[in-house]
Amino acid sequence: MQCLIDFSVRKFLAEKSINISTMKLLKLTFVFAVLLYIFSINTGCEKNYITPVNVVDSLPHDSIPYIDSTLYTVTGSGKDSGDILIAVNTKNSTDGILLVLNKDGYIKKKKDVGARADDFQRWTFNGKTYYSYLLAQGDYAIAGPGTEEGYDIICDSDLNELWRAKYIDPSGSDTADDRLDVHDFILLGENHYMAISAHLEHPTNIPDSLNPSPKVTVVSCRIEEVDNGQVVFHWNGTDYPELYGESVENNNFSDFANTMDYMHMNSICIDPNDNNIICSSRNLDEIIKINRTTGDIMWRLGGKHSDFPLTSDEKFLRQHFARFTDDGKTLIFVDNGDQTLRPYSRILEFQLDENAKTISSFNTFKVPNEFIRYAGSVKKENGYYFIGGGSANFAMEVNYTTSDVNLMINQNYSSYRAMKY
């Protein structure tokens, strides 16, 4: 190296007739530049900083956000402003990391919560920003993916815990399992929420035609609204015997050795048009509307006995994340598909005539190059879908007219949803 430097510098001086003092200065400058280059290679001086765990890294708006390549990689850039929320689970899905990303997938906030975390969401009330996520705790009602239980943690804008939402037994029993189900949570106010919970029951109202064992155990999917610590709405799926026969998975009611998760409710939302509840049940292939006052089932979309006649293209399989878009006009969700029946995923949009029980408008979009077997989410905005890939470990922003992918986040670990705000 030294010989190379001497030769290069002397040749330069010979050609330019530069004096010895200048020669020494140039030589030192050249050596310093080479050493600086070698140091930068060995230390990996990149804008790829790794945040210590168990702390929140909240970067000011004038700082440079970063990517943690141990968690995910990014291709492309987002077209619309806003924040992306993802909870990834490392260490065999036992350690959750909350990520708040900018529109291009760069980290703005990050927190390791020390246990599995899912359903990371953001809310705004009275000018204040809140976050929530499901922190898994204890043994689950049944084993398998998508059965996690715990408590929804409500946080301030810096991801500091404020309080925990839980299931409250309407009978007032203190012995009931007070954990919530992983699948969905709605913060309706500063101390007002709606959530799903899952409980084990031995029902006696399963139709005889399904040959139930008197000892069979099922997962009871419940929806509960709690306002200031008081239960103001409670719905239990096992109160509706017509739903047992609708099940397309986990429905062997003769089997008393295993638990039958015959509904597997995976999302809830409030219909902005009439304030009633829309819920999705994966193992029914159905989206159900529930009266928020009486608990009555108002209609069922999809499944074996849809109240709305569907064409073959309109039928969906193992769906997730039913929400409203287009100012409440359109019901949108992830049509996951099935590994055997249809191994690809779509985004579906329905406009419904609820009085006539007909489909007014229908649109379908095949998710590019990805099959989302479990979980997932979608948001429609300004000509794009922002899709959380669930078990496929990705999030993408895609033009739903051209199928061009603007932003692709490939995750190294699983996440339940990816949300855009």
Coordinates of C-alpha atoms in Angstrom, one line a residue, residues 1-15 23 27 30:
M1 CA 0.0 0.0 0.0
Q2 CA 2.8 2.4 1.0
C3 CA 4.7 1.7 -2.3
L4 CA 1.6 2.3 -4.3
I5 CA 1.0 5.7 -2.5
D6 CA 4.7 6.8 -3.0
F7 CA 4.6 5.8 -6.7
S8 CA 1.3 7.5 -7.4
V9 CA 2.3 10.7 -5.6
R10 CA 5.8 11.0 -7.1
K11 CA 4.4 10.4 -10.6
F12 CA 1.9 13.2 -10.0
L13 CA 4.6 15.6 -8.7
A14 CA 6.9 14.8 -11.6
E15 CA 4.3 15.7 -14.0
M23 CA 4.1 16.7 -1.8
K27 CA 0.7 12.3 0.6
F30 CA -4.1 10.5 0.4

